[in-house]
Short mmCIF file of C-alpha atoms in Angstrom, two decimals:
data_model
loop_
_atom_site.label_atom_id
_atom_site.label_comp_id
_atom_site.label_asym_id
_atom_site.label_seq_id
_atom_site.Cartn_x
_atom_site.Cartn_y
_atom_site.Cartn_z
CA UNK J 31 12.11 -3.90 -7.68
CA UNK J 32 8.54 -4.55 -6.70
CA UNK J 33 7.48 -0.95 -6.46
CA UNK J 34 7.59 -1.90 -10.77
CA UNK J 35 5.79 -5.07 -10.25
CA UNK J 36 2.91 -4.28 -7.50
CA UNK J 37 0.42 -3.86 -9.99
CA UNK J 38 1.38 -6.70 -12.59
CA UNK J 39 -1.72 -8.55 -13.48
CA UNK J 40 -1.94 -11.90 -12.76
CA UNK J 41 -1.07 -14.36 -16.31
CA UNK J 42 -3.39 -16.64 -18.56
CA UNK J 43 -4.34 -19.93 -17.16
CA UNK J 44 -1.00 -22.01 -17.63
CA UNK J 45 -0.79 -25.46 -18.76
CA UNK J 46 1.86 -28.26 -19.33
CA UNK J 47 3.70 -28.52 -22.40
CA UNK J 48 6.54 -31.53 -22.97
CA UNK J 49 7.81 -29.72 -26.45
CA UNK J 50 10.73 -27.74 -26.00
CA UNK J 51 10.73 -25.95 -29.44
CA UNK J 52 6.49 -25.14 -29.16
CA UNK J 53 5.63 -27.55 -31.45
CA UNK J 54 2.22 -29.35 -30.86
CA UNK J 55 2.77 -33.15 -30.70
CA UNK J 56 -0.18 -35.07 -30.47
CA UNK J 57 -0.82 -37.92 -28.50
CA UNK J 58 -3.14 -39.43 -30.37
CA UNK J 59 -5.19 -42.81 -29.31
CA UNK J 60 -4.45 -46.22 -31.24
CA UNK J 61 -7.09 -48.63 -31.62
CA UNK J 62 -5.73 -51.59 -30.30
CA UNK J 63 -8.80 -54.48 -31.43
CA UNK J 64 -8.88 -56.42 -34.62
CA UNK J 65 -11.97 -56.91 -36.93
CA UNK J 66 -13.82 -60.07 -36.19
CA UNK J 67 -14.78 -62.63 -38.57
CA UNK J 68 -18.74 -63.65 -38.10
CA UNK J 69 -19.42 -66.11 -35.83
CA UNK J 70 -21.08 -69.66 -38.03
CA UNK J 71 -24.46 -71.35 -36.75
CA UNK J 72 -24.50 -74.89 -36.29
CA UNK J 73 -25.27 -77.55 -34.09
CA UNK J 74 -23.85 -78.41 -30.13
CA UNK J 75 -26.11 -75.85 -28.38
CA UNK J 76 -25.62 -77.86 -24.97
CA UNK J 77 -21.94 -78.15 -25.37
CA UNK J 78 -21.96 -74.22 -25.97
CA UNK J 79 -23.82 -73.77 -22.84
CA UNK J 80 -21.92 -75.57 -21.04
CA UNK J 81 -18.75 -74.55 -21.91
CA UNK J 82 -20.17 -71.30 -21.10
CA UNK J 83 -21.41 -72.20 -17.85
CA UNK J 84 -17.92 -73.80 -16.99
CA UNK J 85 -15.98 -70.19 -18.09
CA UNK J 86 -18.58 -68.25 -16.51
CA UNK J 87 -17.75 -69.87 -12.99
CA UNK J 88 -13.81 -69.22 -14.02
CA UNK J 89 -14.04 -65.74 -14.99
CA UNK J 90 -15.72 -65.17 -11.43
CA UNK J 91 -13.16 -66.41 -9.85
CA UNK J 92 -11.11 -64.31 -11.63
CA UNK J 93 -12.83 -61.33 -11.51
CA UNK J 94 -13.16 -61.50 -8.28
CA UNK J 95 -9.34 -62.01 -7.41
CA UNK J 96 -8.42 -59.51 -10.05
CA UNK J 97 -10.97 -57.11 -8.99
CA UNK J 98 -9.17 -57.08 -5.69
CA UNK J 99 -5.89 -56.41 -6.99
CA UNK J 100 -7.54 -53.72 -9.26
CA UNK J 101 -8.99 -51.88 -6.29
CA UNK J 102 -5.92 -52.17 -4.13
CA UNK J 103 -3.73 -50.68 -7.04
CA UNK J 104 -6.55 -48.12 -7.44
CA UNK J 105 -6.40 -47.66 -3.36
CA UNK J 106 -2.36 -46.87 -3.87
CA UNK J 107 -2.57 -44.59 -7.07
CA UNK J 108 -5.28 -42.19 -4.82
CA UNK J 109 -2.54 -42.47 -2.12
CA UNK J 110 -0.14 -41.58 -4.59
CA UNK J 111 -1.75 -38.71 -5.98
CA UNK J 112 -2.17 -37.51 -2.66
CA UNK J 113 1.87 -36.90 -2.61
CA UNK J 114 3.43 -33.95 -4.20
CA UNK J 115 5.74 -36.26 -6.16
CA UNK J 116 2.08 -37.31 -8.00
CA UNK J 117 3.58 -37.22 -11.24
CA UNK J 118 6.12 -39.85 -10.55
CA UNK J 119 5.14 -43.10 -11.08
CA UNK J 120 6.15 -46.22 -8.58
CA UNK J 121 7.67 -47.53 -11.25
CA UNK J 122 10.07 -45.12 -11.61
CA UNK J 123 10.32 -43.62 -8.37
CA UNK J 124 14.48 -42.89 -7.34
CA UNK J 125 16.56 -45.05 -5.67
CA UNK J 126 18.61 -42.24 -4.10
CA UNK J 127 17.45 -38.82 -2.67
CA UNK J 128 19.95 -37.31 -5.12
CA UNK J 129 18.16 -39.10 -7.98
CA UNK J 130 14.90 -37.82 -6.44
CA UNK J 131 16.17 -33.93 -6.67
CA UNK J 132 17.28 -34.60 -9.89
CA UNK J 133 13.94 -36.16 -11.27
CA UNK J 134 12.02 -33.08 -9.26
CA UNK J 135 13.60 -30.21 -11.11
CA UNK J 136 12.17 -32.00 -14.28
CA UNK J 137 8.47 -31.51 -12.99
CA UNK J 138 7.30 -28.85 -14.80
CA UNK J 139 5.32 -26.03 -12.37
CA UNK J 140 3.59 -23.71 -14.52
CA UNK J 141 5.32 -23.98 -17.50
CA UNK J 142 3.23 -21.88 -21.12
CA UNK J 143 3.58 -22.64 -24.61
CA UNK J 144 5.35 -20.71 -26.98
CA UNK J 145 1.95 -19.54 -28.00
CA UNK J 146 0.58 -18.93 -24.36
CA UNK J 147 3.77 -16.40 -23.34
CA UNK J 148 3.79 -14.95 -26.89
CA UNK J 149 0.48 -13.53 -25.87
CA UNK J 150 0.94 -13.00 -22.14
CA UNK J 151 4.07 -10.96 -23.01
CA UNK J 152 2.87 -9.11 -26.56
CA UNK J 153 1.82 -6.09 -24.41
CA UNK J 154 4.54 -5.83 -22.48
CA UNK J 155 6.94 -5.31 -25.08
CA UNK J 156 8.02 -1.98 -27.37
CA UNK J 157 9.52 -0.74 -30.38
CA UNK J 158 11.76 2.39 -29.94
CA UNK J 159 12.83 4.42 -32.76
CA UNK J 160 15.51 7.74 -32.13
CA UNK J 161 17.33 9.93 -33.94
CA UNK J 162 20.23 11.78 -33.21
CA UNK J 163 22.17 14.66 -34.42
CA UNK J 164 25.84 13.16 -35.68
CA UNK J 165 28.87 15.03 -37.19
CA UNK J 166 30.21 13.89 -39.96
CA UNK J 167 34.16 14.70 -40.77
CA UNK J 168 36.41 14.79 -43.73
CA UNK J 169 36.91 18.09 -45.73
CA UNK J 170 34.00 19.07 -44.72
CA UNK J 171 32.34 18.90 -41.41
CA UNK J 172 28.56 19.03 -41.22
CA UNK J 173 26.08 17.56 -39.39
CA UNK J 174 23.04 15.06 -40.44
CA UNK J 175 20.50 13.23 -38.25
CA UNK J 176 20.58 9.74 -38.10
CA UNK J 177 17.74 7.05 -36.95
CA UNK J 178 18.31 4.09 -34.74
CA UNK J 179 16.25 1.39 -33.66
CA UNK J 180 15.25 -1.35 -30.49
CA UNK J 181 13.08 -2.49 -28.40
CA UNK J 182 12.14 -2.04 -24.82
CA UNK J 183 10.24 -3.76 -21.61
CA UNK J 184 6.93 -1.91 -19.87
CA UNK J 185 7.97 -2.12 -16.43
CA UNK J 186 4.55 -0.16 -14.68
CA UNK J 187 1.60 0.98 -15.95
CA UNK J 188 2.00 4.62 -16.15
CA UNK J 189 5.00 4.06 -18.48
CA UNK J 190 8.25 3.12 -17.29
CA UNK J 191 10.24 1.07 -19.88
CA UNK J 192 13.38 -0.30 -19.88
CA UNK J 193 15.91 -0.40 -22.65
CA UNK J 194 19.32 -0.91 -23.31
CA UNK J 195 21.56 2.73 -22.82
CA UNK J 196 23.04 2.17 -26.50
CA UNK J 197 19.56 1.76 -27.74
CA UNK J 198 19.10 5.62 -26.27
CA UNK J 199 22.27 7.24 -25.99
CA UNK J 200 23.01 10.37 -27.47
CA UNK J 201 19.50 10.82 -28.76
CA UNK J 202 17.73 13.46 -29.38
CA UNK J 203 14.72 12.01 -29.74
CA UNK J 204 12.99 8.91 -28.51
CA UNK J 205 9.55 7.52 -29.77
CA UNK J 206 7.78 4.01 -28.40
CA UNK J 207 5.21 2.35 -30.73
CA UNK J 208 2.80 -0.02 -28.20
CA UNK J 209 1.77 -3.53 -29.59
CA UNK J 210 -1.28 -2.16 -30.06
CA UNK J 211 0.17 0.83 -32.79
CA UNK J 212 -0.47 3.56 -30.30
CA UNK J 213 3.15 6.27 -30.38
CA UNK J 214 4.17 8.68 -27.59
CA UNK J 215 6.97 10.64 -27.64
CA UNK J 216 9.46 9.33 -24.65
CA UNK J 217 11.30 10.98 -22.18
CA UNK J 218 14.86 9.82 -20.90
CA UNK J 219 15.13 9.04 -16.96
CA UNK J 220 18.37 7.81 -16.74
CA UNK J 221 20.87 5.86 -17.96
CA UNK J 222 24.36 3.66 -16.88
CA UNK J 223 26.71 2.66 -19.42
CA UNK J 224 28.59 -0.05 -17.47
CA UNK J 225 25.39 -2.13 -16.93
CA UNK J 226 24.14 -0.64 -20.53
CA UNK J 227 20.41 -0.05 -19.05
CA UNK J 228 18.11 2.66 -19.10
CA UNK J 229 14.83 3.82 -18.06
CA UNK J 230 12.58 5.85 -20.37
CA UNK J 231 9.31 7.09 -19.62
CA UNK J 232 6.28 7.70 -21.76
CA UNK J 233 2.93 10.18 -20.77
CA UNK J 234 0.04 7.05 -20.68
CA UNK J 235 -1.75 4.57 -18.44
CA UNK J 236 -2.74 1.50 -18.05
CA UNK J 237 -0.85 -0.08 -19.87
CA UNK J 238 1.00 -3.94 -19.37
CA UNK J 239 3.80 -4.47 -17.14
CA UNK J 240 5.81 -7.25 -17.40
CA UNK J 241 5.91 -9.92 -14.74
CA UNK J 242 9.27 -9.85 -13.49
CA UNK J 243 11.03 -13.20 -12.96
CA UNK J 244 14.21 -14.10 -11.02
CA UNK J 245 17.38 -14.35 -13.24
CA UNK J 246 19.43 -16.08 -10.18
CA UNK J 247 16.82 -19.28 -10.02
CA UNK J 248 17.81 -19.74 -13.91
CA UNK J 249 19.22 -22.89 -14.66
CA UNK J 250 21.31 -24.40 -18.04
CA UNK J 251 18.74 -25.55 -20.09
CA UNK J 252 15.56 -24.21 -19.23
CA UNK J 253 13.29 -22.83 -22.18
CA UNK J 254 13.29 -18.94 -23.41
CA UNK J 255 11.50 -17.22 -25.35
CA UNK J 256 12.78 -13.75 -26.59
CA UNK J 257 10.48 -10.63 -27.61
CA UNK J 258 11.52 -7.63 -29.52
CA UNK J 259 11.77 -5.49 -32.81
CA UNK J 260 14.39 -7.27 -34.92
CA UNK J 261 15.95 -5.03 -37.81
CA UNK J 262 13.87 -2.22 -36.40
CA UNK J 263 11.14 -3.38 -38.97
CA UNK J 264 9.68 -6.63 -37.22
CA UNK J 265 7.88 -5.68 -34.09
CA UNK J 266 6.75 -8.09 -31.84
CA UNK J 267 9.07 -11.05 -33.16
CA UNK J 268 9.09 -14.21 -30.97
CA UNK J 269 11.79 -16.58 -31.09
CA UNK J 270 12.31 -19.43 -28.85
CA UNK J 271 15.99 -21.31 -27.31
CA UNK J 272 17.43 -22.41 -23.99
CA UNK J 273 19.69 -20.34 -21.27
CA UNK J 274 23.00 -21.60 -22.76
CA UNK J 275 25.10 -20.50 -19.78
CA UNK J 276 25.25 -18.00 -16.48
CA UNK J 277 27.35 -15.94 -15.56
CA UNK J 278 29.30 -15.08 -18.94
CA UNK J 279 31.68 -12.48 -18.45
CA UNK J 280 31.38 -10.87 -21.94
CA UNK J 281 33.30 -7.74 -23.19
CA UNK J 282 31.19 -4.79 -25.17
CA UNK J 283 32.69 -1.19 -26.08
CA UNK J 284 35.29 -1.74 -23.39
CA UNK J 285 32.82 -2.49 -20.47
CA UNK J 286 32.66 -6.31 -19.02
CA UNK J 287 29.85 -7.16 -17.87
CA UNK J 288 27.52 -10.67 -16.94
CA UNK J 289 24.91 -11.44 -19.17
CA UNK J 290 23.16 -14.51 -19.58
CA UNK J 291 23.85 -16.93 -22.92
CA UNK J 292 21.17 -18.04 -24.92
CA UNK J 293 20.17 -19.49 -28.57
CA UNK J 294 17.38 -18.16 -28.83
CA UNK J 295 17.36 -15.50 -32.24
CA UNK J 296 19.11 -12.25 -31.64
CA UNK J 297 19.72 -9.75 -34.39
CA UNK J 298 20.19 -5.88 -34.58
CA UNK J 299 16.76 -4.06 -33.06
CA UNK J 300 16.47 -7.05 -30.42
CA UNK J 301 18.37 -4.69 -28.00
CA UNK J 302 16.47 -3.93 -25.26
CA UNK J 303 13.94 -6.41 -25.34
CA UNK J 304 12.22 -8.98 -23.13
CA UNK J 305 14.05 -12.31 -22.59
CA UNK J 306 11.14 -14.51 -20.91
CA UNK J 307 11.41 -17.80 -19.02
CA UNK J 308 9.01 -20.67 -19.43
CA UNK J 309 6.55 -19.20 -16.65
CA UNK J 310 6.28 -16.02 -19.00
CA UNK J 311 8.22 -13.91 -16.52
CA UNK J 312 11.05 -11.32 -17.68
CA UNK J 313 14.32 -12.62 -17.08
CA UNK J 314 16.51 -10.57 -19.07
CA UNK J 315 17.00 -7.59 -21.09
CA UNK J 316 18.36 -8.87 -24.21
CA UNK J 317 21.49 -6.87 -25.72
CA UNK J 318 22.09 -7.58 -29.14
CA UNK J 319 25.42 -5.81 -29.95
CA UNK J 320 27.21 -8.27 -28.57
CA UNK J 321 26.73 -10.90 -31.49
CA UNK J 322 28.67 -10.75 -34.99
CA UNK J 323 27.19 -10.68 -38.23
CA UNK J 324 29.22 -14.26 -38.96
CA UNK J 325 27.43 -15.98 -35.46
CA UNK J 326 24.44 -17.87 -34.86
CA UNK J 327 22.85 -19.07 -31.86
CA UNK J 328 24.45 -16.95 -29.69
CA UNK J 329 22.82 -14.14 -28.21
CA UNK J 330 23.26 -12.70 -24.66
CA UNK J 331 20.96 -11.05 -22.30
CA UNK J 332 21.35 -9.00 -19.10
CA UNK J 333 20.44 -10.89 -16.27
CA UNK J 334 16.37 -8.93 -14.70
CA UNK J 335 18.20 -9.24 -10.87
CA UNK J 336 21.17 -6.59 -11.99
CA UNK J 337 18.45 -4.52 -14.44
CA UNK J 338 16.03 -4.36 -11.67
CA UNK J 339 18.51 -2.57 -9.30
CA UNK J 340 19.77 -0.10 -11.96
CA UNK J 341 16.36 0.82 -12.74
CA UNK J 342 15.39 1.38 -9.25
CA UNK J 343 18.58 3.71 -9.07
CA UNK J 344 17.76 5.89 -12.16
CA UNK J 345 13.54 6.07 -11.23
CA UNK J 346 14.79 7.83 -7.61
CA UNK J 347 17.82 9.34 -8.53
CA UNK J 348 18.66 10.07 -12.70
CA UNK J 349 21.81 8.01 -12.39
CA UNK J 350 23.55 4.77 -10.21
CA UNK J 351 24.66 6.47 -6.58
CA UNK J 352 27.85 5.39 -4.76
CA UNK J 353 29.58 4.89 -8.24
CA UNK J 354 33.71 5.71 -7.76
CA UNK J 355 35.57 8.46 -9.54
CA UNK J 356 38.97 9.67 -9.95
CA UNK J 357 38.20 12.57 -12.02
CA UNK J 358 41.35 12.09 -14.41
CA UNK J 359 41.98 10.90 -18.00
CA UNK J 360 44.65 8.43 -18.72
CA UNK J 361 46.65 7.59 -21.94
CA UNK J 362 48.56 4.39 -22.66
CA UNK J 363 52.01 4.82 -23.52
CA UNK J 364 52.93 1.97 -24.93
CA UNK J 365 55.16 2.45 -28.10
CA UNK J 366 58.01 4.65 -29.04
CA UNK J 367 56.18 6.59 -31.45
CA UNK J 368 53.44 7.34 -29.16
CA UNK J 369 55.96 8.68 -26.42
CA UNK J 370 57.75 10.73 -29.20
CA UNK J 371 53.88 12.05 -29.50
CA UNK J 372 53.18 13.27 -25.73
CA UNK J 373 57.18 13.84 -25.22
CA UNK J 374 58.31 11.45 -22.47
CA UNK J 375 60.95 9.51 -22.13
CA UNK J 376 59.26 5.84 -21.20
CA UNK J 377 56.39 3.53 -21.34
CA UNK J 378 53.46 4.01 -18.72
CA UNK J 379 49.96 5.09 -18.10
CA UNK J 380 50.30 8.64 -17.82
CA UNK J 381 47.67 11.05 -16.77
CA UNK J 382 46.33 13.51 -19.04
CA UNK J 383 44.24 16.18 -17.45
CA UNK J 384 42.79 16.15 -14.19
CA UNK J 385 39.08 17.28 -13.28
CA UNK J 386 38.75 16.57 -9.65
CA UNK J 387 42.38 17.97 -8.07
CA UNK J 388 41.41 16.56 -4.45
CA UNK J 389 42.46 13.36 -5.76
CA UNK J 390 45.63 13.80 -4.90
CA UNK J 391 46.93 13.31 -8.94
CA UNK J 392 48.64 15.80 -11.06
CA UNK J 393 49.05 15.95 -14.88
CA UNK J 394 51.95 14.37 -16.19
CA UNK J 395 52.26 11.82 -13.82
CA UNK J 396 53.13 8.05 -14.56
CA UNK J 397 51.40 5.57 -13.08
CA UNK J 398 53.08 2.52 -11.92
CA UNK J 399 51.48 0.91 -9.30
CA UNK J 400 47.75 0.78 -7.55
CA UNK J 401 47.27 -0.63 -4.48
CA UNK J 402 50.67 -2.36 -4.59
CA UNK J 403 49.79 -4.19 -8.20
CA UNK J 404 51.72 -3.08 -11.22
CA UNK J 405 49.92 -0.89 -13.60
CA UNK J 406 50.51 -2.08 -17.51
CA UNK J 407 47.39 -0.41 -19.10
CA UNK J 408 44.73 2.11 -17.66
CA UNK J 409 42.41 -0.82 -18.16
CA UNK J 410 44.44 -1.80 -14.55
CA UNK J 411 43.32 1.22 -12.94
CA UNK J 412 39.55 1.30 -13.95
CA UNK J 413 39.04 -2.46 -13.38
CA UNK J 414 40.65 -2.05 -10.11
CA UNK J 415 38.84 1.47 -8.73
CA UNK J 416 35.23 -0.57 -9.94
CA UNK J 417 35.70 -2.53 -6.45
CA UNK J 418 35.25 0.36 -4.05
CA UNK J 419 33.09 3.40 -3.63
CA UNK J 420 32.82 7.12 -3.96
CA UNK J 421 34.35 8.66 -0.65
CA UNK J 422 37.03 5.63 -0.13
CA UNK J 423 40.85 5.93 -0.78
CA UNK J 424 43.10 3.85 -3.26
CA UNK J 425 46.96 3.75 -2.77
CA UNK J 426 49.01 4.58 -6.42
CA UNK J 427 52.56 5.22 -6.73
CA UNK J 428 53.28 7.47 -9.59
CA UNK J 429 56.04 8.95 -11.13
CA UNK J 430 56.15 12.80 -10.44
CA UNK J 431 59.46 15.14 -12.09
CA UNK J 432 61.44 11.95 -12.10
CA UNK J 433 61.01 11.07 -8.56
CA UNK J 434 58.61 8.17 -7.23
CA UNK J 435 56.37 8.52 -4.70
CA UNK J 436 53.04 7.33 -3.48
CA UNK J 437 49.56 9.24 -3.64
CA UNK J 438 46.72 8.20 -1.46
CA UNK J 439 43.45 9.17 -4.07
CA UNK J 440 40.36 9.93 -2.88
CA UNK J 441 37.78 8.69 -5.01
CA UNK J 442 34.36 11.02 -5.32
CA UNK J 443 31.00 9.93 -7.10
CA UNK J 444 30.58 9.84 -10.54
CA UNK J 445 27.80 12.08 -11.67
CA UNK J 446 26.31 11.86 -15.23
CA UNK J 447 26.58 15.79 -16.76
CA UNK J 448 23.10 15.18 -17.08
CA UNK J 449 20.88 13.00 -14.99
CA UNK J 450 17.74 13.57 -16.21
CA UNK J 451 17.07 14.73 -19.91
CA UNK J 452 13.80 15.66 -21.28
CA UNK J 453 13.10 14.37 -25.35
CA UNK J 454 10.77 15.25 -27.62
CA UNK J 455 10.35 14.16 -31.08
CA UNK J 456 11.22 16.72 -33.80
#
């Protein structure tokens, strides 16, 4: 993760903000004195004076005792500001050291505008435009080239960006367009579909990383601010929210996966973009998929902690290491039609062709158990093999030419066909 962020420069003087939504309040001075009337002339100079002589000895008293409780208060708030709980008051200083953590974590430390970390941040975020070669069916089958759209995160400054792998997949081209209007044609690193990140790189220099933040010090509530290229069309889009929740276990194309919640704006071209805390640091890589056309306010993000490790994995090595494989495809049976289809006799997850034969699994054969847990969908077997890695052993019993016995598979490492892939625009 840091070999990204050695070389981040440093933010724009910071400064405290109390508005949540970047609006400026003001705080604005009242006059607090009333006009006088002008004072009449008249007669009773000697009483005046010495009525004046007679207050003048009273206010000195005064002034004198006041002026020692002035000083003394003055004495404590220089004490007080001496403390690094300065910007509580005595007056409301906790009663409790509970209360007193829970009055601390409202102390803002470094907190930006909206403004300030929409222009520490501009930079640092992409547009990324692809296209891709699709096959259309029906009567008849050709082929046409279709154009996608999202954004991305400058990671380095020789080019590294990170996007979301559905922003990229099955392109055969890649272009990013800087803030700044410049285009280079991009070239794909890597990429890991579980996670949905990858890492694309582009031929220039010198150009502004983002400062990476720490997704696990998030808390409910705290301010975002998300950057990207909405609708493909509106580069450079700010929108502002909270983190609505942690640690959402969210469903997308059949892959779970925990993504922060937030309110900020999402929409379609958002994908792969910079979610930023109040500090201006990334925080999360912003998937838009995940929200319907019919919902608003809800957008998701994946936390920077997981996206930082992937990314480190696909700079060194094209693809995530270590990642289990059983090498076979599986089919549900779950219907009597369907078993009429592949020709057996009974429900199951059956296995359909086999690519790796040291697993220990043959075609044909029925699933029933894994590690002692019945099987009821291969969405059993995948969630279940996610928990170890490449070179360990799971224990299945199968169904094999009517007769049940159990199969010790070995899982190996799953290896992208292609790790690294080279793009050009056409």
């Amino acid at each position: 993760m840091n070999e990204f962020n050695d070389k981040n420069n440093s933010l724009a003087n910071t400064n405290y903000s109390t508005s949540n939504t970047g609006s400026s309040y003001s705080s604005g001075s009242y006059y607090s004195g009333y006009d006088e009337e002008p004072k009449k002339k008249g007669s009773g100079n000697t009483k005046v004076i010495a009525a004046a002589m007679v207050c003048s000895i009273i206010l000195s008293g005064a002034a004198g005792f006041g002026g020692g409780i002035l000083a003394s208060r003055f004495t404590e708030s220089e004490s007080v500001q001496d403390t690094p709980s300065s910007s509580i008051s005595s007056s409301m200083a906790p009663s409790s050291p509970a209360e007193a953590n829970t009055v601390n974590t409202t102390v803002s430390s470094g907190a930006m505008s909206i403004a300030e970390i929409a222009a520490a941040t501009a930079n640092s975020v992409v547009e990324i435009t692809t296209e891709s070669v699709v096959t259309g069916g029906g009567f008849w089958v050709q082929q046409y080239v279709a154009s996608g759209a999202g954004s991305g995160v400058i990671l380095s400054e020789d080019g590294y960006i990170a996007t979301n792998n559905h922003v990229i997949e099955n392109a055969t081209s890649v272009t990013v367009r800087l803030h700044n209007g410049e285009s280079y044609e991009a070239q794909i690193i890597g990429a890991d579909s579980e996670k949905d990140v990858a890492l694309i790189k582009i031929d220039a220099t010198g150009l502004t990383p983002a400062k990476i933040g720490d997704s696990d010090a998030l808390v409910v509530g705290e301010d975002t601010v998300a950057v990207g290229n909405p609708l493909g069309q509106l580069g450079g889009t700010v929108t502002n929210g909270i983190v609505s929740a942690l640690d959402r276990e969210i469903t997308i194309d059949g892959q779970t996966m925990n993504l922060l919640q937030t309110n900020a704006a999402i929409n379609p071209g958002n994908s792969g973009g910079g979610l930023f805390n109040e500090k201006g640091e990334l925080v999360g890589l912003v998937v838009a998929k995940s929200a319907g056309s019919d919902l608003e306010g809800l957008g998701f993000a994946i936390p920077i902690n997981d996206v930082m490790e992937v990314v480190e994995q696909l700079k060194e090595f094209g693809y995530v290491t270590g990642k289990p494989y059983l090498g076979i495809s599986l089919v549900d049976i779950n219907t009597v039609q369907r078993a009429m289809q592949y020709g057996v006799n009974q429900a199951g997850v059956y296995v359909m062709e086999v690519d790796r034969p040291e697993c220990g699994l043959q075609a044909g054969d029925c699933i029933t158990q894994i590690n002692g847990f019945e099987v009821e969908s291969s969405d059993d077997i995948s969630d279940t093999i996610k928990a170890y890695s490449a070179g360990d052993t799971v224990e299945m019993t199968v169904i094999r030419n009517g007769e049940t016995i159990t199969v010790d598979a070995l899982l190996g490492e799953k290896v992208p066909q292609s790790v690294q892939k080279s793009v050009t625009a056409q």
